Coordinates of C-alpha atoms in Angstrom, one line a residue:
X1 CA 13.5 -20.1 0.7
X2 CA 12.3 -18.1 -2.3
X3 CA 8.7 -17.2 -1.6
X4 CA 5.8 -15.0 -2.6
X5 CA 2.3 -14.3 -1.8
X6 CA -0.2 -13.4 -4.4
X7 CA -3.5 -12.1 -2.7
X8 CA -6.6 -11.7 -4.8
X9 CA -9.5 -9.9 -3.3
X10 CA -12.6 -10.4 -5.6
X11 CA -15.6 -8.5 -4.7
X12 CA -19.0 -9.2 -6.0
X13 CA -21.4 -6.5 -7.7
X14 CA -22.6 -4.9 -4.5
X15 CA -19.1 -3.4 -3.5
X16 CA -20.7 0.0 -3.8
X17 CA -22.4 -0.5 -0.3
X18 CA -21.7 1.9 2.5
X19 CA -19.1 1.0 5.3
X20 CA -22.0 -0.2 7.4
X21 CA -22.5 -3.2 5.0
X22 CA -18.9 -4.3 5.6
X23 CA -18.8 -4.7 9.4
X24 CA -18.1 -1.1 10.5
X25 CA -21.0 -1.2 12.8
X26 CA -23.9 -3.3 13.6
X27 CA -24.3 -7.0 12.6
X28 CA -21.4 -8.7 11.3
X29 CA -21.7 -10.6 8.0
X30 CA -21.3 -14.3 7.8
X31 CA -17.6 -15.0 7.6
X32 CA -15.9 -18.3 6.7
X33 CA -12.3 -19.3 5.9
X34 CA -10.6 -22.0 4.4
X35 CA -6.8 -22.5 5.1
X36 CA -4.7 -25.0 3.2
X37 CA -0.9 -25.8 4.2
X38 CA 0.9 -28.1 2.0
X39 CA 4.5 -29.1 3.0
X40 CA 5.3 -32.8 2.5
X41 CA 5.6 -33.1 -1.3
X42 CA 6.0 -36.4 -3.1
X43 CA 7.6 -35.0 -6.3
X44 CA 9.1 -31.8 -5.0
X45 CA 11.1 -30.2 -2.0
X46 CA 9.4 -30.6 1.3
X47 CA 8.5 -27.2 2.8
X48 CA 9.2 -26.5 6.5
X49 CA 7.5 -23.3 7.3
X50 CA 4.0 -23.7 5.5
X51 CA 2.2 -25.3 8.7
X52 CA 3.3 -22.5 11.0
X53 CA 2.0 -20.0 8.4
X54 CA -1.3 -21.8 8.1
X55 CA -1.7 -22.0 12.0
X56 CA -0.9 -18.3 12.4
X57 CA -3.6 -17.3 9.8
X58 CA -6.2 -19.7 11.0
X59 CA -6.0 -18.2 14.5
X60 CA -6.0 -14.6 13.3
X61 CA -9.1 -15.3 11.2
X62 CA -10.8 -17.1 14.0
X63 CA -10.0 -14.2 16.4
X64 CA -11.8 -11.7 14.0
X65 CA -15.2 -13.6 13.7
X66 CA -14.3 -16.2 11.0
X67 CA -15.6 -19.8 11.2
X68 CA -14.1 -22.8 9.4
X69 CA -14.8 -23.2 5.7
X70 CA -17.0 -26.3 6.6
X71 CA -19.5 -23.8 8.1
X72 CA -19.0 -24.1 11.6
X73 CA -16.4 -24.0 14.5
X74 CA -12.9 -22.3 14.7
X75 CA -10.9 -22.0 11.5
X76 CA -8.5 -25.0 11.2
X77 CA -5.6 -25.7 8.9
X78 CA -6.0 -28.6 6.2
X79 CA -2.5 -30.1 5.7
X80 CA -1.0 -31.9 3.0
X81 CA -3.9 -32.2 0.5
X82 CA -3.9 -34.0 -2.7
X83 CA -5.4 -32.6 -6.0
X84 CA -8.6 -34.5 -5.4
X85 CA -8.8 -33.4 -1.7
X86 CA -8.0 -29.7 -2.6
X87 CA -10.8 -29.6 -5.1
X88 CA -13.2 -31.2 -2.9
X89 CA -12.3 -28.9 -0.2
X90 CA -12.8 -25.8 -2.4
X91 CA -16.2 -27.2 -3.7
X92 CA -17.2 -27.7 -0.2
X93 CA -16.3 -24.2 0.8
X94 CA -18.3 -22.7 -2.1
X95 CA -21.4 -24.5 -1.0
X96 CA -20.8 -23.3 2.5
X97 CA -20.6 -19.7 1.4
X98 CA -23.6 -20.3 -0.8
X99 CA -25.6 -21.5 2.3
X100 CA -24.3 -18.4 4.3
X101 CA -26.1 -16.0 2.0
X102 CA -25.3 -13.0 -0.2
X103 CA -23.7 -11.0 2.6
X104 CA -20.9 -13.6 3.2
X105 CA -17.3 -12.9 3.4
X106 CA -15.1 -15.8 2.5
X107 CA -11.2 -16.1 2.7
X108 CA -9.1 -18.8 1.2
X109 CA -5.4 -18.9 2.3
X110 CA -3.1 -21.4 0.7
X111 CA 0.7 -22.0 1.7
X112 CA 2.8 -24.3 -0.4
X113 CA 4.4 -24.9 -3.8
X114 CA 3.0 -22.8 -6.7
X115 CA 3.7 -22.5 -10.3
X116 CA 3.5 -19.4 -12.7
X117 CA 1.3 -19.9 -15.7
X118 CA 3.0 -17.9 -18.3
X119 CA 3.3 -14.2 -18.7
X120 CA -0.4 -13.6 -18.2
X121 CA 0.1 -13.4 -14.4
X122 CA -2.2 -16.4 -13.3
X123 CA -0.7 -18.8 -10.9
X124 CA -1.6 -22.4 -9.7
X125 CA -1.6 -24.0 -6.3
X126 CA 0.3 -27.5 -6.4
X127 CA -1.1 -30.4 -4.4
X128 CA 1.2 -32.7 -2.5
X129 CA 0.7 -35.5 -4.9
X130 CA 1.7 -33.7 -8.1
X131 CA 4.7 -34.6 -10.0
X132 CA 6.5 -33.2 -12.8
X133 CA 4.0 -34.5 -15.2
X134 CA 0.8 -34.0 -13.4
X135 CA 0.4 -30.0 -13.5
X136 CA -1.7 -30.2 -16.6
X137 CA -4.3 -32.1 -14.6
X138 CA -4.6 -29.2 -11.9
X139 CA -6.1 -26.4 -13.9
X140 CA -9.0 -26.3 -11.5
X141 CA -6.5 -25.1 -8.9
X142 CA -5.4 -21.9 -10.6
X143 CA -6.0 -18.6 -9.2
X144 CA -8.6 -17.7 -11.9
X145 CA -10.3 -21.0 -11.7
X146 CA -10.6 -20.9 -7.8
X147 CA -11.7 -17.2 -7.7
X148 CA -14.5 -17.9 -10.4
X149 CA -15.6 -21.1 -8.3
X150 CA -15.8 -19.0 -5.0
X151 CA -17.5 -15.9 -6.6
X152 CA -20.0 -18.1 -8.1
X153 CA -21.2 -18.8 -4.5
X154 CA -22.9 -15.4 -4.6
X155 CA -20.9 -14.2 -1.5
X156 CA -20.4 -10.6 -1.5
X157 CA -16.7 -10.6 -0.6
X158 CA -14.0 -13.2 -1.5
X159 CA -10.4 -13.0 -0.5
X160 CA -7.9 -15.4 -1.8
X161 CA -4.4 -15.5 -0.5
X162 CA -1.7 -17.5 -2.3
X163 CA 1.4 -18.1 -0.4
X164 CA 3.9 -19.4 -3.0
X165 CA 7.2 -18.7 -4.6
X166 CA 7.6 -15.9 -7.2
X167 CA 11.1 -16.7 -8.6
X168 CA 11.2 -16.4 -12.4
X169 CA 13.2 -19.0 -14.4
X170 CA 14.2 -18.9 -18.0
X171 CA 12.4 -21.6 -20.1
X172 CA 12.1 -22.6 -23.7
X173 CA 8.9 -21.5 -25.4
X174 CA 6.0 -23.9 -25.0
X175 CA 2.9 -24.0 -27.2
X176 CA -0.2 -22.0 -25.8
X177 CA -3.1 -24.0 -24.4
X178 CA -6.2 -23.8 -26.5
X179 CA -8.4 -23.8 -23.5
X180 CA -8.2 -22.8 -19.7
X181 CA -6.1 -25.9 -18.7
X182 CA -2.2 -25.9 -18.2
X183 CA 0.0 -27.2 -21.0
X184 CA 2.1 -30.2 -20.5
X185 CA 5.9 -30.4 -20.4
X186 CA 8.6 -31.0 -17.9
X187 CA 8.8 -28.9 -14.8
X188 CA 11.9 -27.6 -12.8
X189 CA 12.0 -27.4 -9.1
X190 CA 14.1 -24.8 -7.2
X191 CA 15.6 -26.3 -4.1
X192 CA 14.2 -24.8 -1.0
X193 CA 11.6 -22.8 -3.0
X194 CA 7.7 -22.8 -3.1
X195 CA 8.0 -22.5 -6.8
X196 CA 8.4 -24.8 -9.9
X197 CA 8.6 -23.3 -13.3
X198 CA 6.5 -21.0 -15.6
X199 CA 4.1 -22.7 -17.8
X200 CA 2.3 -21.0 -20.7
X201 CA -1.5 -21.0 -20.8
X202 CA -4.3 -19.4 -22.5
X203 CA -5.4 -15.8 -21.5
X204 CA -7.7 -15.6 -18.4
X205 CA -11.2 -14.9 -18.7
X206 CA -11.8 -11.2 -17.9
X207 CA -13.2 -10.2 -14.5
X208 CA -16.5 -8.5 -14.8
X209 CA -16.6 -4.7 -14.7
X210 CA -18.8 -4.7 -11.7
X211 CA -16.1 -6.7 -9.5
X212 CA -13.3 -5.3 -7.6
X213 CA -9.9 -6.9 -6.9
X214 CA -6.5 -6.6 -5.1
X215 CA -3.7 -8.8 -6.2
X216 CA -0.6 -8.8 -3.8
X217 CA 2.6 -10.6 -3.6
X218 CA 5.0 -10.9 -0.5
X219 CA 8.0 -9.7 -2.6
X220 CA 8.6 -7.6 -5.8
X221 CA 8.5 -9.0 -9.2
X222 CA 11.8 -11.1 -9.9
X223 CA 12.9 -10.8 -6.4
X224 CA 13.1 -13.3 -3.5
X225 CA 11.0 -13.7 -0.4
X226 CA 12.7 -15.6 2.5
X227 CA 11.6 -18.5 4.7
X228 CA 11.7 -16.5 8.0
X229 CA 8.0 -16.4 8.7
X230 CA 8.0 -12.5 8.5
X231 CA 5.1 -12.3 6.1
X232 CA 2.6 -14.5 7.8
X233 CA 3.5 -13.0 11.1
X234 CA 2.9 -9.4 10.0
X235 CA -0.3 -10.6 8.1
X236 CA -1.6 -12.1 11.3
X237 CA -1.2 -9.2 13.2
X238 CA -2.8 -6.8 10.7
X239 CA -5.7 -9.1 10.4
X240 CA -6.2 -8.5 14.1
X241 CA -5.7 -4.7 14.1
X242 CA -8.9 -2.6 14.3
X243 CA -9.7 0.6 12.6
X244 CA -8.5 -0.4 9.2
X245 CA -10.1 -2.0 6.1
X246 CA -8.3 -4.9 4.1
X247 CA -6.7 -2.3 1.7
X248 CA -5.3 -0.5 4.7
X249 CA -4.2 -3.8 6.3
X250 CA -2.3 -4.9 3.1
X251 CA -0.6 -1.6 2.7
X252 CA 0.7 -1.8 6.3
X253 CA 1.8 -5.5 5.7
X254 CA 3.7 -4.2 2.7
X255 CA 5.4 -1.3 4.5
X256 CA 6.1 -3.4 7.6
X257 CA 7.7 -6.2 5.7
X258 CA 9.8 -4.0 3.8
X259 CA 11.2 -2.3 6.9
X260 CA 11.7 -5.7 9.0
X261 CA 15.2 -6.6 10.4
X262 CA 15.6 -9.5 8.0
X263 CA 18.6 -11.1 6.5
X264 CA 17.5 -10.1 3.1
X265 CA 15.0 -7.4 1.8
X266 CA 11.5 -8.3 0.5
X267 CA 8.6 -5.8 -0.6
X268 CA 5.2 -7.1 -0.8
X269 CA 3.4 -5.7 -3.9
X270 CA -0.1 -5.9 -5.3
X271 CA -2.5 -4.3 -7.8
X272 CA -5.2 -2.3 -6.3
X273 CA -8.6 -2.5 -8.1
X274 CA -11.1 -2.5 -5.4
X275 CA -14.4 -0.9 -5.9
X276 CA -16.3 1.1 -3.2
X277 CA -15.6 0.6 0.4
X278 CA -13.4 -2.4 1.0
X279 CA -14.5 -4.7 4.0
X280 CA -12.7 -4.7 7.4
X281 CA -11.3 -7.7 9.3
X282 CA -12.2 -6.0 12.8
X283 CA -13.6 -2.5 12.4
X284 CA -13.2 0.3 9.9
X285 CA -11.8 3.7 10.1
X286 CA -14.3 6.2 9.4
X287 CA -11.5 8.7 8.4
X288 CA -10.0 6.4 5.6
X289 CA -13.1 7.0 3.1
X290 CA -12.2 8.4 -0.5
X291 CA -8.5 7.6 -0.2
X292 CA -6.8 5.3 -2.6
X293 CA -3.5 4.0 -3.8
X294 CA -2.4 2.8 -7.3
X295 CA 0.1 0.1 -6.4
X296 CA 1.6 -1.4 -3.2
X297 CA 4.6 1.1 -3.4
X298 CA 2.4 4.0 -4.1
X299 CA 1.5 6.7 -1.5
X300 CA -2.0 7.1 -0.2
X301 CA -3.8 9.5 -2.5
X302 CA -7.0 11.8 -2.0
X303 CA -8.8 13.9 -4.5
X304 CA -8.4 17.5 -4.0
X305 CA -11.7 19.1 -5.4
X306 CA -11.3 22.0 -7.8
X307 CA -12.2 25.6 -6.5
X308 CA -10.9 29.1 -5.7
X309 CA -9.1 30.3 -2.5
X310 CA -7.1 33.2 -1.2
X311 CA -3.4 32.6 -1.3
X312 CA -0.4 34.4 -0.3
X313 CA -0.2 36.6 2.7
X314 CA -1.6 40.1 3.6
X315 CA 1.3 42.7 4.4
X316 CA 0.0 42.6 8.2
X317 CA 0.8 38.8 8.7
X318 CA 3.4 38.3 11.3
X319 CA 6.5 36.5 9.8
X320 CA 5.8 37.4 6.1
X321 CA 8.7 37.1 3.8
X322 CA 9.7 39.4 1.0
X323 CA 9.2 36.6 -1.6
X324 CA 5.6 36.0 -0.7
X325 CA 3.0 37.3 -3.1
X326 CA 0.4 39.5 -1.9
X327 CA -2.8 37.8 -0.8
X328 CA -5.0 37.1 -3.9
X329 CA -7.6 34.7 -5.1
X330 CA -6.5 31.9 -7.4
X331 CA -8.6 29.3 -9.2
X332 CA -7.8 25.5 -9.3
X333 CA -9.8 24.5 -12.3
X334 CA -9.6 20.8 -12.2
X335 CA -9.6 18.2 -9.4
X336 CA -6.3 16.7 -8.7
X337 CA -4.9 13.8 -6.7
X338 CA -2.4 14.7 -3.8
X339 CA -0.6 12.4 -1.3
X340 CA -2.5 12.1 2.0
X341 CA 1.0 11.9 3.7
X342 CA 4.4 12.7 3.1
X343 CA 6.3 9.9 1.2
X344 CA 7.5 7.3 3.8
X345 CA 10.7 5.6 4.3
X346 CA 9.1 2.3 3.3
X347 CA 8.0 3.6 0.0
X348 CA 11.4 5.3 -0.7
X349 CA 13.1 1.9 0.2
X350 CA 11.2 0.1 -2.5
X351 CA 12.6 2.5 -5.1
X352 CA 16.0 2.1 -3.7
X353 CA 15.8 -1.8 -4.0
X354 CA 14.7 -1.4 -7.6
X355 CA 17.8 0.7 -8.3
X356 CA 15.8 3.7 -9.3
X357 CA 16.7 6.0 -6.3
X358 CA 19.8 6.6 -4.3
X359 CA 20.1 5.3 -0.8
X360 CA 19.9 8.2 1.4
X361 CA 20.5 8.7 5.1
X362 CA 17.1 8.4 6.9
X363 CA 15.9 8.4 10.8
X364 CA 15.0 4.8 10.4
X365 CA 17.9 3.8 12.7
X366 CA 16.6 6.0 15.3
X367 CA 13.0 5.2 14.7
X368 CA 12.2 2.0 12.5
X369 CA 8.6 3.0 12.1
X370 CA 7.7 2.5 8.3
X371 CA 5.5 5.6 8.6
X372 CA 8.4 8.1 9.2
X373 CA 8.9 10.4 6.1
X374 CA 11.8 9.7 3.9
X375 CA 14.3 12.6 4.2
X376 CA 17.5 14.0 2.7
X377 CA 15.8 14.1 -0.7
X378 CA 16.9 16.6 -3.3
X379 CA 14.8 17.9 -6.0
X380 CA 16.5 15.6 -8.4
X381 CA 16.1 12.5 -6.1
X382 CA 12.4 13.6 -6.0
X383 CA 12.0 13.5 -9.9
X384 CA 13.8 10.1 -9.9
X385 CA 11.3 8.7 -7.5
X386 CA 8.3 10.1 -9.4
X387 CA 9.5 8.6 -12.6
X388 CA 9.8 5.3 -10.9
X389 CA 6.5 5.4 -9.3
X390 CA 4.9 6.3 -12.5
X391 CA 6.5 3.1 -14.1
X392 CA 5.3 1.1 -11.1
X393 CA 1.6 2.2 -11.3
X394 CA 1.0 3.1 -14.9
X395 CA 0.0 6.7 -13.8
X396 CA 1.8 9.8 -14.3
X397 CA 3.0 11.1 -10.9
X398 CA 4.6 14.8 -10.4
X399 CA 5.3 17.3 -7.8
X400 CA 2.4 19.7 -6.9
X401 CA 2.6 23.1 -8.4
X402 CA 3.2 26.0 -6.0
X403 CA -0.5 27.2 -6.2
X404 CA -1.8 23.5 -5.8
X405 CA 0.3 23.0 -2.8
X406 CA -0.8 26.2 -1.0
X407 CA -4.5 25.6 -2.0
X408 CA -4.4 22.1 -0.6
X409 CA -2.6 23.2 2.5
X410 CA -5.1 25.9 3.3
X411 CA -8.2 23.7 2.7
X412 CA -10.3 26.8 2.4
X413 CA -8.6 28.8 5.2
X414 CA -7.4 32.2 4.7
X415 CA -5.5 32.5 8.0
X416 CA -1.9 32.1 8.6
X417 CA -2.1 28.5 9.3
X418 CA -4.9 26.1 8.2
X419 CA -6.5 25.9 11.6
X420 CA -6.1 29.7 12.4
X421 CA -3.7 32.5 13.1
X422 CA -2.2 31.0 16.0
X423 CA 0.0 27.9 16.6
X424 CA 0.8 25.5 19.4
X425 CA 2.8 22.3 19.9
X426 CA -0.3 20.2 19.5
X427 CA -0.9 21.5 16.0
X428 CA 2.3 20.2 14.1
X429 CA 5.8 18.9 14.4
X430 CA 8.3 22.0 14.4
X431 CA 10.8 23.5 16.9
X432 CA 8.4 23.8 19.9
X433 CA 10.9 25.9 22.0
X434 CA 10.2 28.9 19.5
X435 CA 7.3 31.2 19.7
X436 CA 4.9 32.7 17.2
X437 CA 3.0 35.6 18.5
X438 CA 3.3 34.5 22.1
X439 CA 2.5 30.9 21.4
X440 CA 3.0 28.2 23.9
X441 CA 6.5 26.3 23.9
X442 CA 7.5 22.7 24.9
X443 CA 10.7 20.8 24.7
X444 CA 12.6 20.5 21.4
X445 CA 12.1 17.2 19.7
X446 CA 14.4 17.4 16.8
X447 CA 13.4 14.5 14.6
X448 CA 10.4 13.7 12.3
X449 CA 7.4 11.8 13.5
X450 CA 5.1 9.5 11.8
X451 CA 3.4 11.0 8.8
X452 CA 0.0 10.5 10.5
X453 CA 1.1 12.0 13.6
X454 CA -1.0 15.0 13.8
X455 CA -4.7 15.7 12.8
X456 CA -5.4 16.3 9.0
X457 CA -6.6 19.3 7.5
X458 CA -10.1 20.2 5.9
X459 CA -9.1 18.0 2.7
X460 CA -8.0 15.1 4.8
X461 CA -4.2 15.6 4.2
X462 CA -1.8 15.1 7.0
X463 CA 1.1 17.3 8.1
X464 CA 1.1 19.8 5.3
X465 CA 2.5 21.9 8.0
X466 CA 5.6 20.7 9.7
X467 CA 7.5 17.5 9.9
X468 CA 9.7 17.7 6.6
X469 CA 9.8 20.4 4.0
X470 CA 8.1 19.3 0.7
X471 CA 9.2 20.0 -2.7
X472 CA 7.1 21.6 -5.5
X473 CA 7.7 22.1 -9.1
X474 CA 8.0 26.0 -8.7
X475 CA 11.2 28.0 -9.3
X476 CA 12.1 30.9 -7.2
X477 CA 14.4 32.7 -9.8
X478 CA 14.3 33.3 -13.5
X479 CA 17.2 30.7 -14.0
X480 CA 15.5 28.2 -11.6
X481 CA 18.6 27.7 -9.7
X482 CA 16.3 27.4 -6.6
X483 CA 13.3 25.3 -6.2
X484 CA 10.3 26.2 -3.9
X485 CA 9.9 24.0 -0.6
X486 CA 6.9 24.4 1.5
X487 CA 5.4 23.5 4.8
X488 CA 8.4 23.8 7.1
X489 CA 9.9 21.0 9.1
X490 CA 10.6 19.7 12.5
X491 CA 13.5 22.0 12.7
X492 CA 11.6 25.2 11.7
X493 CA 10.3 28.1 13.7
X494 CA 6.6 28.2 13.8
X495 CA 6.5 31.3 11.4
X496 CA 7.9 29.0 8.8
X497 CA 4.9 26.7 8.8
X498 CA 2.4 29.5 7.5
X499 CA 0.7 28.3 4.4
X500 CA 2.1 31.3 2.4
X501 CA 5.6 30.6 3.3
X502 CA 8.1 29.2 0.8
X503 CA 11.8 28.2 1.1
X504 CA 14.4 28.0 -1.8
X505 CA 16.8 25.3 -2.4
X506 CA 19.1 24.2 -5.2
X507 CA 17.7 21.1 -7.0
X508 CA 20.8 19.1 -6.1
X509 CA 20.9 20.0 -2.5
X510 CA 19.9 17.6 0.3
X511 CA 18.9 18.3 3.9
X512 CA 17.8 16.0 6.6
X513 CA 14.4 17.8 7.0
X514 CA 13.4 17.7 3.3
X515 CA 11.0 15.2 1.9
X516 CA 8.2 15.2 -0.6
X517 CA 4.6 14.7 -1.2
X518 CA 3.5 13.5 -4.7
X519 CA 0.6 14.6 -6.8
X520 CA -1.0 13.5 -10.2
X521 CA -3.6 14.5 -12.6
X522 CA -6.9 12.5 -12.5
X523 CA -7.8 10.5 -15.6
X524 CA -11.3 10.6 -17.3
X525 CA -12.8 7.9 -15.3
X526 CA -11.7 9.0 -11.9
X527 CA -14.4 11.2 -10.4
X528 CA -13.7 14.1 -7.8
X529 CA -15.5 14.6 -4.5

């Protein structure tokens, strides 16, 4: 079955509140959820998995403190609603949110047939009594209309999840509607799918500048999602997972679905536009503040503040290489963004699926964790990934410069390593059988670990030392035959993890311990901190 999920999180004006206001601690805000699952259609194909999807989400929301959209009791799934019934349920849900007060957090989940409303990106839920000529009467069930309705309740947080098909079908041009309703015209159903056809409509009313949003799909544009229940299963699990906000949860859903052992690939995607601290289903991770991502396939980023620091190594530093500059003070004159983690295998897989990156050997067969780093990446491969990422996000991604990498790695430290002049197996993933200045040893692991596997440095960046070598934009010779790699890897002796150490490799060369970390410049409206 061709399927997609569009998820819109619309936040009200007070999104700039502290994490405490979003359920990190103390009293939990009022939480209400409306779950609708349509499967027994009269004018279109019947759907077999929607009821199970709805029940999974209802149970997960109930377990995390939501009550039913009526205002009381456990969340339950409404099945096979007509247009009139859907509109009545949504109106009642709005009233219940309004009664719950300005701190309320509301979730609407819909599973069933859907229709795309032209190139503008809006979509419409389809009730079970709709026929091919009835869609024009269902304008009140569009994403934009429903979101406006629910936000008008005054609730602080409104989350709308639309689980519908995303297939795109070529159609003759239809006249654009003059108002916010859907145009008429025949529709075309796709056997076994949750989608009908694209219908042109007028442009959506713009979202107010003081509101945030997150729009997510269970698969990438123009690609299929399949009726194997994988999305609702993973989403239900992530709803129940503590120590993450809803942006974390959707990123994990996207990565996990992409790496699932399914008959066919699907990669959930979404546009990130949340303002302030997003709410949390269970509890928030206090370490997740001030990080962001620009698209579902984009790595987590953090702003590295401008400043000055000592880089390079003094002649007395054990393990110092001849190519290392003498220790000197350098200035980073502008804030910039750097990946919180090394690029993961799930993020690389999305680029492969789009045909923009080569399929490389990875450690996924040995460790299917989507958070292991992508490896065997040449400098040329890295540039292909950055170009694709820039197209996906609308932002210009690049490799960090040599100075930026070392500045970010040190995070203010002038010692050999960010944490001091010594090293132990608990600090990073390297060849733990080797010693540095009498350091402790442990058994050899010989593989990369999850990108979040060791504590972050002072800038909140993980595994700048060890795990995999990371490409920079620097050349190590006049002809630029060798590009500079930084950080060391799981195969490295501990001295190679020193912040000043660099390693040269030809741009076309691939190694199973080489990955990358992305960077980008900040735009005028992006503040540092």
